[in-house]
C-alpha cells in the first residue's frame, strides 16, 4: 500500500472514531484517523470528562458545606475557579496523553485536518487524498441553538460554560435534559442561583416519568427553580445582564444564559450530498449494521439517530471494525444501552420505560424500591428509588434509578436487561452488604413476589 492508502479511513477521532481505529488495528487492518481538532473528541475535551470533573468539584463543595451533619467540623470559605479549572484540565490532559499513546502504539496514522469525502473510497484533507477500502464517518455532533439566537457574550452553550473563569451569581438554563440539569446541579452546588426552563412537561423527559418527578422534587428541595411547559421566545443581553422572555410574558434576568437544547449531527462540509449518502432528519441514515446508503461507507456515534452517548459511539466503533473484518457481530440495540445523568441526585436507566414496555408487550409488572430501606444509601444520606419493569411473566426490560452515586449501579442493571434476566433469577444473586447494589436485589425480590425489606 502507498503512504496514503489504508484498509480503514476514519473521519473523526472521538469516542466512536478512536474505538473503531483501535479495534481495526487490533484485527490487523491498516488505519488512519482524520481529526481536525484533538483525538478524544467532544467527550474528552468539551463534554463528558470536563463536565464530570466540575460535578465532582461541586460534590466536594457540598460535602464540606454539610460536613457538620456527619460530625466533622469544616467550613466552605470559597470556590477557587482557577484551581477547579486547573484540576479539570489535568484530568483531560492525562487521559488525552494516554489515548494518544494507545493510538501510536497500535500503529494508527493520525492526519490533522478537516476531511471531505470526494469518492466512496477517498477523503480529501487540505488538498491531499487519503484512500481507504472502507470509510467510517465519526464526526460527532455540535450544540444546537434556538432560531434567531446568537451564541455570544452572556449567552452560551456548554462548550463556553465549561471554561468560565468565575461562578455566575444567577443562571437561566434553557433546556432540562441531561446537559441542562447537570449544569444546574453543579452551578447550584458552587453557589449560583439557578432556574431551568424546559419546554416539555418535566425534567429529563426521556426518562421514566416517575424518575423525572423525583428529580424535579429533589431540585426544588435544593432551591433550583424549574419551569416546565415553558417556551422561550427571546433572549436579549447587555454588558451587565441577559434577559430571557417566555411565551407567557414572564422575564428572567441572569448573569449567564446557558442554551442546552440538545446537539445536532456534524455533517456540514463532509461531501455527503455529492456522494449520495442519505440523511434522515439531519442524521446519517444507516441500516442496523451502521452501513450508509453508499457501499463501503459506515457512520457511527452521534451522526446516527438515537441516544447521543459517548459509550454508544464507542460500541458503534467496535461493532463497525468487527463488521468490516467479517466477524458478524450482533447489532447494537439502543434499548440495551445504559444512560446516566450526573446531577445530584444522579439518574441512571437502561431499557424501556413502563409506558414503552406496556406499548410493546401489552401487560407489564413494575416495582419501585425506595432507597430509604437501603443501608448504604442511609449512610450516604441520599433518598431515591430503583424501579424495575418486566414483561408480565417474563424478563426485566427496564431499570430506572435515582439517588446519589446510583450511576455506579447501572452496569449491573444493564447486564440484567441485556441478558434477559427474570426477576426470579435475579433474586438468586447475592449482593454484598451494605451496598447500593442491594437495592437492585431487593427490587428483584419484590418483583418476584418475595419482598423482604419492602412492603408487598
Tab-separated table of C-alpha atoms in Angstrom:
chain	number	residue	atom	x	y	z
A	1	UNK	CA	0.000	0.000	0.000
A	2	UNK	CA	1.092	3.576	-0.616
A	3	UNK	CA	1.593	6.049	2.200
A	4	UNK	CA	-1.923	7.475	1.753
A	5	UNK	CA	-3.781	4.193	1.312
A	6	UNK	CA	-5.309	2.281	4.219
A	7	UNK	CA	-7.763	-0.504	4.918
A	8	UNK	CA	-9.915	1.800	7.053
A	9	UNK	CA	-10.046	5.595	6.994
A	10	UNK	CA	-11.983	7.195	9.838
A	11	UNK	CA	-13.151	10.803	9.712
A	12	UNK	CA	-13.250	11.928	13.339
A	13	UNK	CA	-11.212	10.869	16.356
A	14	UNK	CA	-13.816	10.977	19.114
A	15	UNK	CA	-15.225	8.035	21.068
A	16	UNK	CA	-16.630	6.255	18.015
A	17	UNK	CA	-13.705	7.060	15.741
A	18	UNK	CA	-10.841	6.071	18.004
A	19	UNK	CA	-12.634	2.915	19.207
A	20	UNK	CA	-13.097	1.855	15.585
A	21	UNK	CA	-9.446	2.639	14.880
A	22	UNK	CA	-8.074	0.694	17.841
A	23	UNK	CA	-10.243	-2.367	17.192
A	24	UNK	CA	-9.480	-2.284	13.444
A	25	UNK	CA	-5.749	-2.171	14.142
A	26	UNK	CA	-6.165	-4.987	16.652
A	27	UNK	CA	-7.757	-7.047	13.871
A	28	UNK	CA	-4.763	-6.499	11.599
A	29	UNK	CA	-6.005	-3.659	9.421
A	30	UNK	CA	-4.097	-0.507	8.499
A	31	UNK	CA	-5.910	2.533	9.846
A	32	UNK	CA	-5.908	6.317	9.504
A	33	UNK	CA	-7.824	8.790	11.662
A	34	UNK	CA	-8.530	12.233	10.196
A	35	UNK	CA	-9.124	14.714	13.004
A	36	UNK	CA	-9.401	18.496	12.707
A	37	UNK	CA	-9.070	19.143	16.439
A	38	UNK	CA	-7.898	16.713	19.143
A	39	UNK	CA	-8.282	12.965	19.491
A	40	UNK	CA	-10.864	12.098	22.086
A	41	UNK	CA	-13.426	14.450	20.595
A	42	UNK	CA	-16.220	16.240	22.416
A	43	UNK	CA	-16.466	13.644	25.197
A	44	UNK	CA	-12.907	14.078	26.378
A	45	UNK	CA	-12.400	17.787	25.766
A	46	UNK	CA	-15.795	19.542	25.817
A	47	UNK	CA	-18.316	17.081	27.209
A	48	UNK	CA	-18.345	14.044	29.473
A	49	UNK	CA	-14.975	14.327	31.174
A	50	UNK	CA	-14.768	18.082	31.924
A	51	UNK	CA	-18.424	18.190	32.979
A	52	UNK	CA	-17.979	15.310	35.403
A	53	UNK	CA	-14.797	16.852	36.768
A	54	UNK	CA	-16.749	20.035	37.553
A	55	UNK	CA	-19.544	17.949	39.065
A	56	UNK	CA	-17.036	16.211	41.322
A	57	UNK	CA	-15.680	19.557	42.495
A	58	UNK	CA	-19.283	20.583	43.163
A	59	UNK	CA	-19.842	17.397	45.184
A	60	UNK	CA	-16.771	18.179	47.281
A	61	UNK	CA	-18.181	21.646	47.952
A	62	UNK	CA	-21.482	20.154	49.101
A	63	UNK	CA	-19.685	17.627	51.293
A	64	UNK	CA	-17.720	20.366	53.050
A	65	UNK	CA	-20.818	22.540	53.352
A	66	UNK	CA	-22.747	19.686	55.008
A	67	UNK	CA	-19.838	18.236	56.990
A	68	UNK	CA	-21.265	19.059	60.427
A	69	UNK	CA	-24.156	16.662	59.835
A	70	UNK	CA	-21.544	13.882	59.860
A	71	UNK	CA	-19.836	15.200	62.957
A	72	UNK	CA	-16.940	16.732	61.040
A	73	UNK	CA	-16.165	20.374	61.680
A	74	UNK	CA	-15.233	22.116	58.437
A	75	UNK	CA	-16.235	25.274	56.646
A	76	UNK	CA	-16.524	26.217	52.996
A	77	UNK	CA	-14.712	29.530	52.683
A	78	UNK	CA	-14.926	29.864	48.912
A	79	UNK	CA	-14.536	28.345	45.469
A	80	UNK	CA	-11.288	28.937	43.580
A	81	UNK	CA	-12.465	28.503	39.985
A	82	UNK	CA	-8.951	28.915	38.627
A	83	UNK	CA	-7.867	25.879	40.656
A	84	UNK	CA	-11.054	23.982	39.767
A	85	UNK	CA	-10.300	24.571	36.085
A	86	UNK	CA	-6.683	23.517	36.610
A	87	UNK	CA	-7.868	20.267	38.208
A	88	UNK	CA	-10.287	19.704	35.325
A	89	UNK	CA	-7.596	20.399	32.716
A	90	UNK	CA	-5.240	17.969	34.436
A	91	UNK	CA	-7.758	15.153	34.181
A	92	UNK	CA	-8.305	15.864	30.486
A	93	UNK	CA	-4.585	16.133	29.768
A	94	UNK	CA	-3.736	12.806	31.410
A	95	UNK	CA	-6.490	10.992	29.538
A	96	UNK	CA	-5.547	12.664	26.258
A	97	UNK	CA	-1.908	11.650	26.600
A	98	UNK	CA	-2.955	8.099	27.442
A	99	UNK	CA	-5.240	7.909	24.407
A	100	UNK	CA	-2.536	9.237	22.074
A	101	UNK	CA	-0.163	6.644	23.460
A	102	UNK	CA	-2.640	3.863	22.689
A	103	UNK	CA	-3.175	5.150	19.173
A	104	UNK	CA	0.553	5.442	18.492
A	105	UNK	CA	1.363	2.000	19.905
A	106	UNK	CA	-1.310	0.485	17.665
A	107	UNK	CA	0.422	1.901	14.576
A	108	UNK	CA	-2.533	4.095	13.652
A	109	UNK	CA	-1.827	7.110	11.453
A	110	UNK	CA	-3.370	10.376	12.672
A	111	UNK	CA	-3.854	13.025	9.996
A	112	UNK	CA	-4.528	16.582	11.167
A	113	UNK	CA	-7.108	18.489	9.177
A	114	UNK	CA	-10.711	18.627	8.049
A	115	UNK	CA	-11.772	15.722	5.866
A	116	UNK	CA	-14.208	15.802	2.952
A	117	UNK	CA	-15.366	12.731	1.066
A	118	UNK	CA	-14.676	13.017	-2.656
A	119	UNK	CA	-15.490	9.396	-3.567
A	120	UNK	CA	-16.743	6.284	-1.817
A	121	UNK	CA	-13.114	5.389	-1.017
A	122	UNK	CA	-11.353	8.768	-0.848
A	123	UNK	CA	-11.178	11.586	1.673
A	124	UNK	CA	-9.537	14.886	0.806
A	125	UNK	CA	-7.604	16.663	3.562
A	126	UNK	CA	-6.033	20.034	2.767
A	127	UNK	CA	-5.613	19.096	-0.882
A	128	UNK	CA	-4.226	15.611	-0.179
A	129	UNK	CA	-6.207	12.458	-0.945
A	130	UNK	CA	-6.421	9.650	1.609
A	131	UNK	CA	-7.774	6.360	0.298
A	132	UNK	CA	-9.414	3.573	2.254
A	133	UNK	CA	-11.069	0.297	1.353
A	134	UNK	CA	-13.685	1.383	3.900
A	135	UNK	CA	-14.602	4.838	5.171
A	136	UNK	CA	-16.102	5.455	8.598
A	137	UNK	CA	-17.872	8.732	9.430
A	138	UNK	CA	-17.372	9.667	13.082
A	139	UNK	CA	-17.555	13.458	13.192
A	140	UNK	CA	-19.972	13.588	16.140
A	141	UNK	CA	-22.309	16.445	16.966
A	142	UNK	CA	-22.320	20.105	17.932
A	143	UNK	CA	-24.514	22.143	20.228
A	144	UNK	CA	-27.899	23.090	18.850
A	145	UNK	CA	-29.253	26.571	19.460
A	146	UNK	CA	-32.624	28.288	19.154
A	147	UNK	CA	-33.709	30.012	15.923
A	148	UNK	CA	-32.559	33.605	15.843
A	149	UNK	CA	-30.430	33.249	18.958
A	150	UNK	CA	-26.749	34.200	18.738
A	151	UNK	CA	-24.262	32.449	20.988
A	152	UNK	CA	-22.040	35.207	22.326
A	153	UNK	CA	-21.295	37.153	25.463
A	154	UNK	CA	-23.584	36.104	28.305
A	155	UNK	CA	-25.465	33.623	26.110
A	156	UNK	CA	-23.533	30.406	25.702
A	157	UNK	CA	-23.588	26.655	25.120
A	158	UNK	CA	-21.954	24.057	27.341
A	159	UNK	CA	-18.659	24.469	25.489
A	160	UNK	CA	-18.213	28.043	26.716
A	161	UNK	CA	-19.774	27.278	30.106
A	162	UNK	CA	-17.109	24.659	30.821
A	163	UNK	CA	-14.398	27.302	30.840
A	164	UNK	CA	-15.898	30.184	32.792
A	165	UNK	CA	-13.283	31.862	34.991
A	166	UNK	CA	-15.856	32.703	37.688
A	167	UNK	CA	-19.081	31.299	39.075
A	168	UNK	CA	-22.083	33.307	37.852
A	169	UNK	CA	-24.379	34.589	40.585
A	170	UNK	CA	-27.563	33.897	38.597
A	171	UNK	CA	-28.097	31.446	35.751
A	172	UNK	CA	-31.003	30.668	33.447
A	173	UNK	CA	-30.693	27.328	31.678
A	174	UNK	CA	-32.799	26.754	28.571
A	175	UNK	CA	-33.345	23.006	28.358
A	176	UNK	CA	-33.940	20.476	31.124
A	177	UNK	CA	-32.446	17.350	29.627
A	178	UNK	CA	-29.062	15.852	30.510
A	179	UNK	CA	-26.771	18.804	29.811
A	180	UNK	CA	-29.134	21.335	31.349
A	181	UNK	CA	-29.716	19.502	34.628
A	182	UNK	CA	-26.041	18.614	35.050
A	183	UNK	CA	-25.029	22.269	34.785
A	184	UNK	CA	-27.944	23.275	37.014
A	185	UNK	CA	-26.713	20.852	39.646
A	186	UNK	CA	-23.051	21.843	39.569
A	187	UNK	CA	-23.692	25.584	39.455
A	188	UNK	CA	-26.114	25.355	42.364
A	189	UNK	CA	-23.539	23.410	44.397
A	190	UNK	CA	-20.945	26.071	43.610
A	191	UNK	CA	-23.274	28.794	44.880
A	192	UNK	CA	-25.259	30.102	41.903
A	193	UNK	CA	-28.974	30.875	41.822
A	194	UNK	CA	-30.340	28.623	39.051
A	195	UNK	CA	-33.544	28.456	37.013
A	196	UNK	CA	-34.168	25.680	34.475
A	197	UNK	CA	-36.647	26.229	31.649
A	198	UNK	CA	-37.965	23.086	29.936
A	199	UNK	CA	-40.430	23.162	27.038
A	200	UNK	CA	-41.807	19.707	27.844
A	201	UNK	CA	-43.706	18.658	30.948
A	202	UNK	CA	-40.792	17.542	33.096
A	203	UNK	CA	-37.050	17.483	33.534
A	204	UNK	CA	-35.131	14.699	31.727
A	205	UNK	CA	-38.246	13.911	29.649
A	206	UNK	CA	-36.666	10.811	28.061
A	207	UNK	CA	-36.603	9.088	31.447
A	208	UNK	CA	-39.431	7.190	33.113
A	209	UNK	CA	-41.933	9.812	34.397
A	210	UNK	CA	-41.699	8.527	37.979
A	211	UNK	CA	-37.973	9.274	37.996
A	212	UNK	CA	-38.427	12.680	36.344
A	213	UNK	CA	-40.898	13.698	39.066
A	214	UNK	CA	-38.490	12.636	41.799
A	215	UNK	CA	-35.667	14.630	40.216
A	216	UNK	CA	-37.828	17.725	39.994
A	217	UNK	CA	-38.767	17.389	43.679
A	218	UNK	CA	-35.097	16.958	44.603
A	219	UNK	CA	-34.149	20.044	42.574
A	220	UNK	CA	-36.825	22.155	44.219
A	221	UNK	CA	-35.546	20.975	47.620
A	222	UNK	CA	-32.098	22.189	46.544
A	223	UNK	CA	-33.721	25.529	45.614
A	224	UNK	CA	-33.161	25.008	41.895
A	225	UNK	CA	-36.158	26.622	40.225
A	226	UNK	CA	-37.853	24.611	37.469
A	227	UNK	CA	-40.255	26.000	34.870
A	228	UNK	CA	-41.741	23.148	32.837
A	229	UNK	CA	-44.042	23.534	29.815
A	230	UNK	CA	-42.375	26.892	29.239
A	231	UNK	CA	-41.381	28.314	25.869
A	232	UNK	CA	-38.599	30.834	25.353
A	233	UNK	CA	-39.452	33.471	22.742
A	234	UNK	CA	-36.447	35.739	23.096
A	235	UNK	CA	-33.127	36.442	24.784
A	236	UNK	CA	-31.557	39.888	24.984
A	237	UNK	CA	-28.358	40.943	26.680
A	238	UNK	CA	-26.384	43.978	27.743
A	239	UNK	CA	-22.910	44.254	29.217
A	240	UNK	CA	-24.421	43.808	32.683
A	241	UNK	CA	-27.137	41.164	32.264
A	242	UNK	CA	-29.127	38.859	29.994
A	243	UNK	CA	-32.927	38.721	29.887
A	244	UNK	CA	-34.958	35.691	28.873
A	245	UNK	CA	-38.565	36.251	27.792
A	246	UNK	CA	-41.107	33.433	27.994
A	247	UNK	CA	-44.243	32.979	25.916
A	248	UNK	CA	-46.434	33.835	28.922
A	249	UNK	CA	-44.770	37.272	29.107
A	250	UNK	CA	-42.577	36.460	32.112
A	251	UNK	CA	-38.993	37.710	32.020
A	252	UNK	CA	-35.959	36.311	33.822
A	253	UNK	CA	-32.688	38.159	34.349
A	254	UNK	CA	-29.374	36.348	34.721
A	255	UNK	CA	-25.624	36.778	34.568
A	256	UNK	CA	-25.417	33.790	32.237
A	257	UNK	CA	-27.913	32.078	29.930
A	258	UNK	CA	-26.962	28.510	29.058
A	259	UNK	CA	-28.587	27.136	25.896
A	260	UNK	CA	-28.848	23.377	26.427
A	261	UNK	CA	-31.465	22.317	23.882
A	262	UNK	CA	-29.609	19.281	22.539
A	263	UNK	CA	-26.983	18.528	19.932
A	264	UNK	CA	-27.171	18.028	16.179
A	265	UNK	CA	-25.034	15.871	13.867
A	266	UNK	CA	-21.922	17.458	12.401
A	267	UNK	CA	-22.357	16.762	8.676
A	268	UNK	CA	-21.770	20.139	7.018
A	269	UNK	CA	-18.858	20.110	4.577
A	270	UNK	CA	-18.380	16.335	4.598
A	271	UNK	CA	-19.429	15.974	0.948
A	272	UNK	CA	-22.258	13.580	1.763
A	273	UNK	CA	-24.815	15.044	-0.650
A	274	UNK	CA	-22.424	14.848	-3.591
A	275	UNK	CA	-21.803	11.140	-2.929
A	276	UNK	CA	-25.442	10.262	-2.361
A	277	UNK	CA	-25.092	9.454	1.352
A	278	UNK	CA	-28.660	9.838	2.562
A	279	UNK	CA	-29.619	11.820	5.637
A	280	UNK	CA	-32.713	11.309	7.767
A	281	UNK	CA	-33.858	14.393	9.685
A	282	UNK	CA	-30.249	15.556	9.603
A	283	UNK	CA	-28.689	12.329	10.831
A	284	UNK	CA	-26.806	9.965	8.528
A	285	UNK	CA	-29.176	7.185	7.501
A	286	UNK	CA	-27.813	3.708	8.236
A	287	UNK	CA	-29.108	0.183	8.489
A	288	UNK	CA	-28.764	-1.897	11.672
A	289	UNK	CA	-25.176	-2.674	10.667
A	290	UNK	CA	-24.377	1.059	10.555
A	291	UNK	CA	-23.839	0.962	6.790
A	292	UNK	CA	-24.853	4.088	4.925
A	293	UNK	CA	-26.614	4.166	1.563
A	294	UNK	CA	-23.206	4.177	-0.170
A	295	UNK	CA	-21.447	0.763	-0.093
A	296	UNK	CA	-18.233	0.760	1.909
A	297	UNK	CA	-19.131	3.834	3.973
A	298	UNK	CA	-20.214	3.478	7.628
A	299	UNK	CA	-21.393	6.024	10.203
A	300	UNK	CA	-21.136	5.793	13.985
A	301	UNK	CA	-21.999	7.635	17.183
A	302	UNK	CA	-23.825	10.948	17.248
A	303	UNK	CA	-24.095	11.004	13.447
A	304	UNK	CA	-26.604	8.153	13.739
A	305	UNK	CA	-30.060	8.914	15.107
A	306	UNK	CA	-30.546	7.657	18.656
A	307	UNK	CA	-29.007	8.198	22.076
A	308	UNK	CA	-26.200	10.762	21.978
A	309	UNK	CA	-23.850	8.981	24.338
A	310	UNK	CA	-20.088	8.529	24.227
A	311	UNK	CA	-20.327	4.848	25.150
A	312	UNK	CA	-22.845	4.284	22.355
A	313	UNK	CA	-20.346	5.761	19.885
A	314	UNK	CA	-17.596	3.628	21.429
A	315	UNK	CA	-19.719	0.485	20.971
A	316	UNK	CA	-20.571	1.535	17.408
A	317	UNK	CA	-16.880	1.925	16.588
A	318	UNK	CA	-16.012	-1.564	17.821
A	319	UNK	CA	-19.007	-3.012	16.004
A	320	UNK	CA	-18.027	-1.435	12.661
A	321	UNK	CA	-14.424	-2.621	12.943
A	322	UNK	CA	-15.616	-6.176	13.548
A	323	UNK	CA	-18.209	-5.951	10.796
A	324	UNK	CA	-15.533	-4.835	8.312
A	325	UNK	CA	-13.352	-7.725	9.477
A	326	UNK	CA	-16.164	-10.189	8.743
A	327	UNK	CA	-16.754	-11.223	12.364
A	328	UNK	CA	-20.558	-10.689	12.061
A	329	UNK	CA	-21.100	-9.005	15.450
A	330	UNK	CA	-24.620	-8.585	16.787
A	331	UNK	CA	-26.099	-5.131	16.048
A	332	UNK	CA	-26.081	-2.531	18.822
A	333	UNK	CA	-29.536	-2.046	20.355
A	334	UNK	CA	-30.237	1.371	21.850
A	335	UNK	CA	-32.708	-0.191	24.281
A	336	UNK	CA	-29.828	-2.033	25.960
A	337	UNK	CA	-27.534	0.977	26.305
A	338	UNK	CA	-27.344	2.456	29.837
A	339	UNK	CA	-27.927	6.183	30.331
A	340	UNK	CA	-26.713	8.350	33.198
A	341	UNK	CA	-27.410	11.943	34.151
A	342	UNK	CA	-24.734	13.027	36.646
A	343	UNK	CA	-26.664	15.639	38.574
A	344	UNK	CA	-27.377	15.420	42.306
A	345	UNK	CA	-29.203	13.144	42.764
A	346	UNK	CA	-27.969	11.051	39.845
A	347	UNK	CA	-30.360	9.456	37.363
A	348	UNK	CA	-29.477	6.162	35.685
A	349	UNK	CA	-31.520	3.862	33.471
A	350	UNK	CA	-31.414	1.131	30.883
A	351	UNK	CA	-34.142	-0.401	28.760
A	352	UNK	CA	-37.785	0.526	28.371
A	353	UNK	CA	-39.855	2.871	30.487
A	354	UNK	CA	-43.090	1.491	31.907
A	355	UNK	CA	-45.094	3.170	29.131
A	356	UNK	CA	-42.769	1.916	26.391
A	357	UNK	CA	-42.880	-1.611	27.774
A	358	UNK	CA	-46.681	-1.539	28.007
A	359	UNK	CA	-46.898	-0.368	24.406
A	360	UNK	CA	-44.565	-3.133	23.241
A	361	UNK	CA	-45.689	-6.058	25.372
A	362	UNK	CA	-49.193	-5.173	26.500
A	363	UNK	CA	-49.101	-6.340	30.097
A	364	UNK	CA	-46.188	-5.433	32.350
A	365	UNK	CA	-45.388	-5.563	36.043
A	366	UNK	CA	-43.371	-2.962	37.932
A	367	UNK	CA	-41.966	-2.467	41.383
A	368	UNK	CA	-40.338	0.560	42.971
A	369	UNK	CA	-37.918	0.091	45.852
A	370	UNK	CA	-37.304	3.176	47.990
A	371	UNK	CA	-33.652	3.794	48.884
A	372	UNK	CA	-34.841	4.727	52.369
A	373	UNK	CA	-34.642	0.999	53.119
A	374	UNK	CA	-31.077	0.649	51.822
A	375	UNK	CA	-28.339	0.818	54.447
A	376	UNK	CA	-25.608	2.307	52.257
A	377	UNK	CA	-27.989	4.958	50.926
A	378	UNK	CA	-28.804	5.916	54.513
A	379	UNK	CA	-25.078	6.204	55.251
A	380	UNK	CA	-24.642	8.435	52.192
A	381	UNK	CA	-27.679	10.464	53.200
A	382	UNK	CA	-29.491	10.022	49.891
A	383	UNK	CA	-33.091	9.418	49.032
A	384	UNK	CA	-34.205	7.914	45.757
A	385	UNK	CA	-35.598	4.761	44.253
A	386	UNK	CA	-34.990	1.799	41.971
A	387	UNK	CA	-37.798	0.865	39.605
A	388	UNK	CA	-37.876	-2.407	37.683
A	389	UNK	CA	-40.146	-3.084	34.701
A	390	UNK	CA	-40.797	-6.629	33.484
A	391	UNK	CA	-42.820	-8.153	30.711
A	392	UNK	CA	-45.584	-9.958	32.582
A	393	UNK	CA	-44.352	-13.463	33.268
A	394	UNK	CA	-41.069	-12.692	31.512
A	395	UNK	CA	-37.773	-10.867	31.817
A	396	UNK	CA	-36.774	-7.466	33.165
A	397	UNK	CA	-36.936	-4.986	30.269
A	398	UNK	CA	-36.263	-1.730	32.094
A	399	UNK	CA	-34.384	-0.449	35.145
A	400	UNK	CA	-34.798	3.171	36.294
A	401	UNK	CA	-32.919	4.647	39.262
A	402	UNK	CA	-32.372	7.920	41.090
A	403	UNK	CA	-30.083	8.660	44.015
A	404	UNK	CA	-26.597	9.814	44.929
A	405	UNK	CA	-23.909	7.655	43.277
A	406	UNK	CA	-26.590	5.473	41.683
A	407	UNK	CA	-24.701	5.638	38.377
A	408	UNK	CA	-22.332	3.026	39.799
A	409	UNK	CA	-25.186	0.501	39.771
A	410	UNK	CA	-26.198	0.909	36.128
A	411	UNK	CA	-23.652	-1.654	34.905
A	412	UNK	CA	-25.395	-4.421	36.799
A	413	UNK	CA	-28.752	-3.128	35.609
A	414	UNK	CA	-27.557	-3.148	32.003
A	415	UNK	CA	-26.349	-6.731	32.359
A	416	UNK	CA	-29.752	-7.805	33.702
A	417	UNK	CA	-31.567	-6.222	30.748
A	418	UNK	CA	-29.001	-7.380	28.177
A	419	UNK	CA	-29.169	-10.999	29.339
A	420	UNK	CA	-32.964	-11.017	29.544
A	421	UNK	CA	-32.899	-11.882	33.253
A	422	UNK	CA	-36.163	-12.700	35.005
A	423	UNK	CA	-36.814	-11.264	38.485
A	424	UNK	CA	-36.876	-14.826	39.821
A	425	UNK	CA	-33.364	-15.487	38.509
A	426	UNK	CA	-32.135	-12.038	39.532
A	427	UNK	CA	-33.387	-12.591	43.080
A	428	UNK	CA	-30.954	-15.517	43.392
A	429	UNK	CA	-27.973	-13.164	43.078
A	430	UNK	CA	-26.346	-12.452	46.432
A	431	UNK	CA	-25.395	-8.808	46.940
A	432	UNK	CA	-22.759	-7.591	49.392
A	433	UNK	CA	-23.983	-5.657	52.427
A	434	UNK	CA	-24.078	-2.736	52.855
A	435	UNK	CA	-24.092	-1.617	49.224
A	436	UNK	CA	-26.456	0.242	46.969
A	437	UNK	CA	-26.333	-2.891	44.803
A	438	UNK	CA	-28.684	-4.415	47.330
A	439	UNK	CA	-31.431	-2.072	46.176
A	440	UNK	CA	-31.479	-3.840	42.803
A	441	UNK	CA	-31.658	-7.211	44.523
A	442	UNK	CA	-34.446	-6.036	46.817
A	443	UNK	CA	-36.437	-4.713	43.872
A	444	UNK	CA	-35.969	-8.013	42.032
A	445	UNK	CA	-37.119	-9.960	45.092
A	446	UNK	CA	-40.226	-7.783	45.338
A	447	UNK	CA	-40.984	-8.238	41.632
A	448	UNK	CA	-40.501	-11.987	42.050
A	449	UNK	CA	-43.170	-11.954	44.736
A	450	UNK	CA	-40.940	-12.291	47.811
A	451	UNK	CA	-40.222	-8.802	49.133
A	452	UNK	CA	-38.022	-8.681	52.209
A	453	UNK	CA	-37.138	-5.107	53.122
A	454	UNK	CA	-40.139	-3.583	51.396
A	455	UNK	CA	-43.893	-3.810	51.782
A	456	UNK	CA	-45.712	-6.188	49.428
